[in-house]
Coordinates of C-alpha atoms and ligand atoms in Angstrom, one line a residue:
M11 CA 36.3 -57.3 33.0
T12 CA 36.6 -59.2 29.5
N13 CA 40.2 -59.2 27.9
A14 CA 39.0 -57.4 24.8
Q15 CA 37.4 -54.5 27.6
A16 CA 40.6 -53.7 29.7
A17 CA 42.3 -53.5 25.8
T18 CA 39.9 -50.9 24.1
K19 CA 38.8 -49.1 27.3
I20 CA 40.9 -46.6 29.9
V21 CA 40.6 -47.9 33.2
R22 CA 39.2 -44.2 35.1
V23 CA 38.2 -46.6 38.5
S24 CA 39.0 -50.0 38.8
D25 CA 36.3 -50.4 41.5
P26 CA 33.3 -50.2 41.0
V27 CA 35.0 -50.6 37.4
N28 CA 34.5 -47.1 35.5
L29 CA 35.6 -47.7 31.9
E30 CA 36.5 -44.5 29.2
F31 CA 36.6 -44.5 25.5
P32 CA 39.4 -43.4 24.3
F33 CA 38.0 -40.8 22.3
E34 CA 40.8 -40.4 19.9
T35 CA 39.9 -43.5 18.6
L36 CA 36.3 -42.1 17.0
S37 CA 35.4 -43.8 13.7
S38 CA 32.2 -44.8 13.5
D39 CA 28.8 -43.5 14.1
L40 CA 27.5 -45.9 16.6
T41 CA 30.3 -46.4 19.3
P42 CA 31.2 -50.1 19.1
T43 CA 30.0 -51.9 22.3
D44 CA 33.0 -52.9 23.5
A45 CA 34.5 -49.4 23.3
F46 CA 31.6 -47.6 24.7
Y47 CA 32.4 -46.2 27.8
V48 CA 31.2 -47.4 32.1
R49 CA 30.3 -45.3 34.6
N50 CA 29.0 -47.4 37.4
H51 CA 28.8 -46.1 41.1
F52 CA 28.8 -49.8 42.6
S53 CA 29.7 -53.4 41.9
Q54 CA 27.7 -54.6 39.3
P55 CA 24.5 -57.0 40.7
E56 CA 24.6 -60.4 39.6
I57 CA 20.7 -61.1 38.1
N58 CA 19.3 -64.2 37.9
V59 CA 17.1 -63.2 34.1
Q60 CA 14.2 -65.9 35.1
A61 CA 13.9 -64.6 39.2
W62 CA 14.2 -61.3 38.2
R63 CA 10.8 -59.0 37.9
L64 CA 10.7 -55.4 36.9
S65 CA 8.5 -53.5 39.3
I66 CA 5.7 -50.7 38.9
E67 CA 4.2 -49.7 41.5
G68 CA 3.2 -46.6 44.1
A69 CA 0.7 -43.9 42.5
V70 CA -0.4 -46.5 39.9
E71 CA -3.8 -47.8 39.5
K72 CA -2.9 -51.4 38.1
P73 CA 0.5 -52.8 40.2
L74 CA 2.7 -54.5 37.9
Q75 CA 5.1 -58.0 38.2
L76 CA 6.5 -58.0 34.4
T77 CA 8.5 -61.2 33.0
F78 CA 11.7 -60.3 31.0
P79 CA 9.6 -62.3 28.3
E80 CA 6.6 -60.4 29.0
L81 CA 8.5 -57.5 28.2
L82 CA 10.0 -58.9 24.4
S83 CA 6.5 -59.8 23.7
M84 CA 5.9 -56.2 23.7
P85 CA 5.9 -53.6 21.0
T86 CA 9.6 -52.6 20.4
H87 CA 10.6 -49.2 19.4
T88 CA 14.1 -48.3 18.9
V89 CA 15.8 -44.8 18.9
T90 CA 19.4 -43.5 18.4
S91 CA 20.9 -42.0 21.5
V92 CA 24.1 -40.0 22.8
L93 CA 24.6 -41.0 26.6
E94 CA 27.1 -38.8 28.4
C95 CA 27.8 -39.0 31.4
A96 CA 27.4 -35.3 33.2
G97 CA 31.6 -35.7 34.2
N98 CA 32.6 -35.9 31.1
S99 CA 36.0 -34.2 31.0
R100 CA 36.0 -33.5 33.8
V101 CA 40.3 -33.7 34.2
F102 CA 40.2 -30.3 31.9
L103 CA 38.8 -29.0 35.3
S104 CA 41.6 -26.0 37.2
P105 CA 41.4 -26.6 39.8
K106 CA 41.0 -30.2 40.5
V107 CA 38.0 -31.6 41.6
A108 CA 36.7 -34.8 43.5
G109 CA 34.9 -37.7 40.6
A110 CA 36.8 -40.0 38.7
Q111 CA 39.3 -37.9 36.7
W112 CA 37.3 -37.9 32.8
G113 CA 39.0 -37.3 29.7
L114 CA 37.5 -37.1 26.6
G115 CA 35.6 -40.4 26.1
A116 CA 32.9 -40.8 28.6
V117 CA 30.4 -40.6 26.1
G118 CA 28.7 -42.6 23.4
N119 CA 26.8 -43.2 21.0
A120 CA 24.3 -46.1 20.5
E121 CA 21.4 -47.3 18.8
W122 CA 18.9 -48.9 22.1
K123 CA 15.8 -51.0 21.4
G124 CA 13.1 -51.9 24.0
V125 CA 9.6 -51.1 25.3
L126 CA 8.5 -47.4 25.3
L127 CA 8.3 -46.1 29.0
S128 CA 5.2 -44.6 27.9
T129 CA 3.4 -48.3 27.0
I130 CA 4.5 -49.8 30.5
L131 CA 2.6 -46.5 32.3
E132 CA 0.2 -46.6 30.5
R133 CA -1.0 -50.1 31.0
A134 CA 0.2 -49.3 34.9
C135 CA -2.7 -46.8 34.8
L136 CA -0.7 -43.4 36.4
A137 CA -2.9 -41.8 39.7
E138 CA -3.9 -38.3 39.0
D139 CA -1.9 -37.0 41.3
A140 CA 1.2 -38.9 40.3
V141 CA 4.4 -36.2 40.1
D142 CA 8.0 -38.3 39.8
V143 CA 8.3 -41.3 38.2
V144 CA 11.3 -43.3 40.4
F145 CA 13.9 -45.9 38.7
E146 CA 16.3 -48.2 40.5
G147 CA 18.6 -50.2 39.6
A148 CA 19.7 -53.1 41.2
D149 CA 23.0 -52.6 42.4
K150 CA 23.4 -51.4 46.2
G151 CA 26.9 -49.4 48.1
V152 CA 27.3 -46.5 50.0
P153 CA 28.2 -43.4 48.0
D154 CA 31.4 -41.8 48.4
E155 CA 30.1 -37.4 48.9
Q156 CA 28.6 -36.2 52.4
P157 CA 25.8 -36.2 53.3
K158 CA 25.4 -40.3 52.5
P159 CA 22.9 -42.1 54.2
C160 CA 25.1 -44.7 57.2
N161 CA 23.5 -48.2 55.0
P162 CA 23.3 -49.1 52.1
I163 CA 20.9 -47.3 49.0
Y164 CA 20.1 -48.0 45.5
Y165 CA 21.0 -47.0 42.3
A166 CA 18.1 -44.5 42.0
R167 CA 16.7 -41.9 39.9
S168 CA 13.3 -40.3 39.1
I169 CA 11.9 -37.8 35.9
P170 CA 9.0 -36.1 36.4
K171 CA 5.7 -38.0 35.0
S172 CA 4.9 -35.1 31.9
K173 CA 8.4 -36.1 31.1
A174 CA 8.1 -40.0 31.5
L175 CA 5.1 -39.8 28.8
E176 CA 7.3 -38.5 26.2
A177 CA 7.8 -40.6 23.4
N178 CA 11.6 -41.9 22.8
I179 CA 11.9 -42.9 26.4
L180 CA 13.0 -46.6 26.4
L181 CA 13.1 -49.7 28.3
A182 CA 15.9 -50.8 26.4
Y183 CA 17.0 -54.7 26.2
E184 CA 19.1 -54.1 23.0
M185 CA 22.1 -51.8 22.4
N186 CA 24.0 -51.8 19.2
G187 CA 21.8 -54.8 17.5
A188 CA 22.8 -57.3 20.9
P189 CA 21.2 -58.1 23.9
L190 CA 22.2 -55.3 26.4
S191 CA 25.7 -56.6 28.1
E192 CA 25.7 -56.7 31.4
A193 CA 27.9 -54.1 31.4
H194 CA 25.4 -52.2 30.7
G195 CA 22.3 -52.7 32.3
F196 CA 21.7 -55.8 31.5
P197 CA 18.3 -57.3 31.1
L198 CA 16.5 -53.6 31.5
R199 CA 17.4 -50.3 31.1
L200 CA 15.8 -47.1 31.1
I201 CA 17.4 -44.8 28.4
V202 CA 16.1 -41.2 28.8
P203 CA 17.3 -39.4 25.1
G204 CA 19.0 -35.6 25.5
W205 CA 19.5 -35.6 29.5
Y206 CA 22.2 -36.3 30.8
G207 CA 23.4 -40.1 31.4
M208 CA 22.8 -40.0 35.1
A209 CA 19.0 -40.9 34.3
S210 CA 19.7 -44.0 32.2
V211 CA 19.5 -46.4 35.1
K212 CA 20.8 -50.0 35.0
W213 CA 19.7 -53.4 36.1
L214 CA 16.6 -51.8 36.6
Q215 CA 14.6 -53.7 39.0
R216 CA 11.1 -50.7 39.9
I217 CA 9.6 -48.1 38.4
V218 CA 7.8 -46.2 41.6
V219 CA 4.9 -43.7 40.9
T220 CA 5.4 -41.0 43.6
E221 CA 2.8 -38.8 45.1
Y222 CA 5.9 -35.5 45.8
P223 CA 8.8 -34.8 44.0
Y224 CA 11.4 -37.3 44.7
D225 CA 14.6 -36.0 46.9
G226 CA 16.7 -39.2 46.7
Y227 CA 21.3 -39.6 47.3
F228 CA 21.7 -39.0 43.2
Q229 CA 18.3 -36.9 42.6
K230 CA 19.8 -34.5 45.0
I231 CA 22.9 -34.0 47.0
D232 CA 24.9 -35.9 43.8
Y233 CA 24.2 -34.7 39.9
A234 CA 22.2 -31.8 41.0
F235 CA 23.4 -28.0 41.6
W236 CA 22.1 -25.1 43.7
E237 CA 20.4 -22.3 41.4
E238 CA 19.2 -19.0 42.5
R239 CA 15.1 -18.6 42.7
D240 CA 13.5 -16.2 43.6
G241 CA 16.8 -14.9 45.5
L242 CA 17.2 -18.0 47.4
P243 CA 19.7 -21.5 46.7
V244 CA 17.6 -24.4 46.1
R245 CA 19.2 -27.7 45.0
Q246 CA 18.2 -29.0 41.8
P247 CA 18.9 -31.6 39.7
I248 CA 21.1 -32.0 36.5
T249 CA 18.9 -33.4 33.5
E250 CA 19.6 -31.9 30.0
I251 CA 22.1 -32.8 28.2
E252 CA 24.3 -29.2 27.4
L253 CA 25.5 -28.4 24.0
K254 CA 29.2 -30.0 23.2
S255 CA 32.0 -30.5 20.5
Q256 CA 34.9 -32.2 21.4
I257 CA 37.8 -32.4 19.2
A258 CA 39.1 -36.6 18.8
Q259 CA 41.9 -36.2 16.6
P260 CA 44.0 -34.6 17.2
A261 CA 44.5 -35.9 20.3
A262 CA 46.2 -33.5 22.7
H263 CA 50.0 -33.5 22.6
S264 CA 50.2 -34.7 19.2
V265 CA 52.6 -33.7 17.2
I266 CA 51.8 -32.5 13.5
D267 CA 53.7 -31.6 10.2
A268 CA 54.7 -28.1 9.3
N269 CA 54.2 -26.8 6.2
S270 CA 50.9 -30.5 6.0
T271 CA 47.4 -30.3 5.9
C272 CA 46.1 -31.6 9.1
L273 CA 42.5 -33.1 9.3
I274 CA 40.8 -31.8 12.8
Y275 CA 37.7 -34.0 12.9
G276 CA 35.4 -34.7 16.0
A277 CA 31.3 -35.2 16.9
A278 CA 28.9 -32.5 18.3
W279 CA 25.7 -33.0 20.4
T280 CA 22.7 -31.9 22.0
G281 CA 20.0 -32.2 24.6
S282 CA 17.4 -30.7 23.1
S283 CA 17.7 -28.4 20.2
K284 CA 20.4 -29.3 16.7
I285 CA 23.8 -28.3 15.8
A286 CA 23.9 -25.2 13.5
K287 CA 27.2 -25.2 12.7
V288 CA 30.8 -26.2 14.4
E289 CA 33.4 -23.9 14.1
V290 CA 37.0 -25.1 15.0
S291 CA 40.3 -22.3 16.0
V292 CA 43.6 -23.7 15.9
D293 CA 44.9 -20.3 17.6
G294 CA 43.7 -21.1 20.8
G295 CA 40.6 -19.3 20.1
K296 CA 41.9 -16.0 18.6
E297 CA 40.2 -17.0 14.8
W298 CA 37.1 -19.1 14.5
H299 CA 36.3 -21.1 11.2
L300 CA 33.9 -22.9 9.3
A301 CA 34.0 -26.7 9.9
N302 CA 32.5 -28.7 7.4
L303 CA 29.0 -30.8 9.5
G304 CA 27.6 -34.1 8.5
E305 CA 24.8 -35.2 8.8
S306 CA 22.1 -36.8 10.5
D307 CA 18.2 -36.8 10.6
N308 CA 18.6 -38.3 14.8
P309 CA 17.7 -35.7 16.8
H310 CA 19.1 -37.4 20.0
A311 CA 22.3 -38.8 17.8
W312 CA 25.7 -37.0 17.9
I313 CA 27.2 -35.6 14.6
F314 CA 30.3 -35.6 12.4
W315 CA 32.8 -32.6 11.9
H316 CA 35.5 -31.9 10.5
Y317 CA 38.4 -29.5 9.0
Q318 CA 41.4 -29.1 6.5
W319 CA 44.0 -26.6 8.5
K320 CA 47.2 -26.3 7.2
T321 CA 49.8 -25.9 9.3
S322 CA 52.2 -23.3 9.0
A323 CA 56.4 -23.4 7.9
T324 CA 57.2 -22.2 11.0
P325 CA 57.4 -24.5 13.9
H326 CA 55.4 -23.9 16.9
D327 CA 52.8 -24.7 20.2
T328 CA 49.0 -24.2 19.6
I329 CA 46.1 -25.4 21.1
L330 CA 43.3 -26.4 19.3
M331 CA 39.3 -25.3 20.0
C332 CA 36.1 -26.6 19.0
R333 CA 32.6 -24.8 20.0
A334 CA 29.7 -26.2 18.1
T335 CA 26.7 -23.5 17.7
D336 CA 23.0 -24.5 18.1
T337 CA 20.2 -23.6 15.7
E338 CA 18.5 -21.7 18.5
G339 CA 22.1 -19.3 18.7
R340 CA 23.3 -21.0 21.6
S341 CA 27.0 -21.5 21.6
Q342 CA 29.6 -23.3 23.7
P343 CA 30.8 -20.2 26.4
L344 CA 34.0 -20.4 26.6
T345 CA 34.9 -20.6 30.1
R346 CA 33.3 -22.3 32.8
D347 CA 31.1 -22.2 35.1
L348 CA 32.1 -22.5 38.2
N349 CA 28.2 -22.9 39.2
K350 CA 28.7 -26.1 37.6
E351 CA 30.5 -27.8 40.1
S352 CA 32.4 -30.7 39.2
Y353 CA 29.3 -32.1 35.9
R354 CA 27.8 -30.6 32.6
I355 CA 31.3 -29.7 31.4
S356 CA 30.3 -28.0 28.0
H357 CA 32.5 -25.5 27.8
T358 CA 35.5 -25.3 25.5
L359 CA 38.7 -27.8 25.8
P360 CA 41.9 -26.5 24.6
I361 CA 43.5 -29.3 23.0
S362 CA 47.2 -28.5 23.3
V363 CA 49.3 -29.9 20.2
Q364 CA 52.9 -29.1 19.1
V365 CA 53.6 -28.0 14.9
R366 CA 57.4 -29.7 13.4
Ligands
MTE594 N1 22.9 -47.4 36.9 C1 22.6 -47.4 38.0 N2 22.2 -48.9 38.2 N3 24.2 -47.8 39.0 C2 25.3 -46.8 37.9 O1 25.5 -46.5 38.4 N4 25.6 -44.6 36.3 C3 24.8 -43.9 35.6 C4 23.4 -44.4 35.2 N5 22.9 -45.4 35.0 C5 24.4 -45.7 36.8 C6 23.8 -46.1 36.4 C7 25.8 -42.9 35.0 S1 26.0 -41.8 35.9 C8 26.1 -42.9 34.1 S2 26.7 -41.4 32.8 C9 25.4 -44.4 33.1 O2 24.4 -45.0 33.4 C10 26.4 -44.9 32.4 O3 26.1 -46.0 31.3 P1 26.7 -46.6 30.8 O4 28.3 -47.5 32.2 O5 26.1 -48.1 30.4 O6 27.9 -46.0 29.5

């Protein structure tokens, strides 16, 4: 961890390093890289880029071994996308659940540049019966939660073949106009816009195409949930980011002047649709007021919003909330769905403040 990181981020776990963006400092559309959250399951691997190769293997007609210069020479693509950890805002859950107690800042918005995954998969020629594309990072360890393997495993996650061929899925080597930092996956990471961060595998070393559904640890044990199908509970991987808005300012426990105008602002984002409106409540969810929404042509980026709150002359304690609605008419729920276990914390979050 550099001093800059220690100064600007909240240390949620020190070993392995897990750092949070202080969401109350939100001020720029792109989250500066030195303030961007870091989510690691294992220790950061050491990679010698001269010796490093990206291997594409499994159900492909032409297995590939690509060097870093070869990747850099391919056609580039840039995408601005939110990356949100599926455990973002876990500290708001009651009763408490296991895992890093993230506040509001296990999320950020960045510009990612690299090579389209589809370009590489087309070169390798996927076999007709290919089902899943598995991405393996170079970091290794024994995970925390049971049932867990006895021996160290690499961090790995998959996406279905049809998703892997979509435009915008990137093998990224740049973040915010600079080479990817070691903490964010140098030399190469996957970026799956619209999906929770667990899919965006860092320190990529292997892409394995399978002819069967991949059921690895981070696919079906961690970052998964129980879903009822035909009356039977089945374990499903977490995928798409859920519609969400968060208040950056005022921060929780702020003291706000009575009889004043207070600017409430924050960001909103969604996995696949578009934000249609954000509403704000200054009385714990009894009444809702329309916020002013910023503009963004980028479907995967977050959007800023703000609301001018005229505080009353009477001192009181209150709860601020925000609620996003998308163009498909979906709104953030007011309460938590317990089936989501310790992930996808997308209901409206209470921010307690005092008016004095
Ligand atoms: N990739 C590897 N190899 N190892 C990891 O621990 N964590 C995942 C994902 N990719 C992880 C990984 C999770 S859970 C998240 S939320 C994002 O990386 C975080 O990316 P960041 O650390 O660049 O913010």
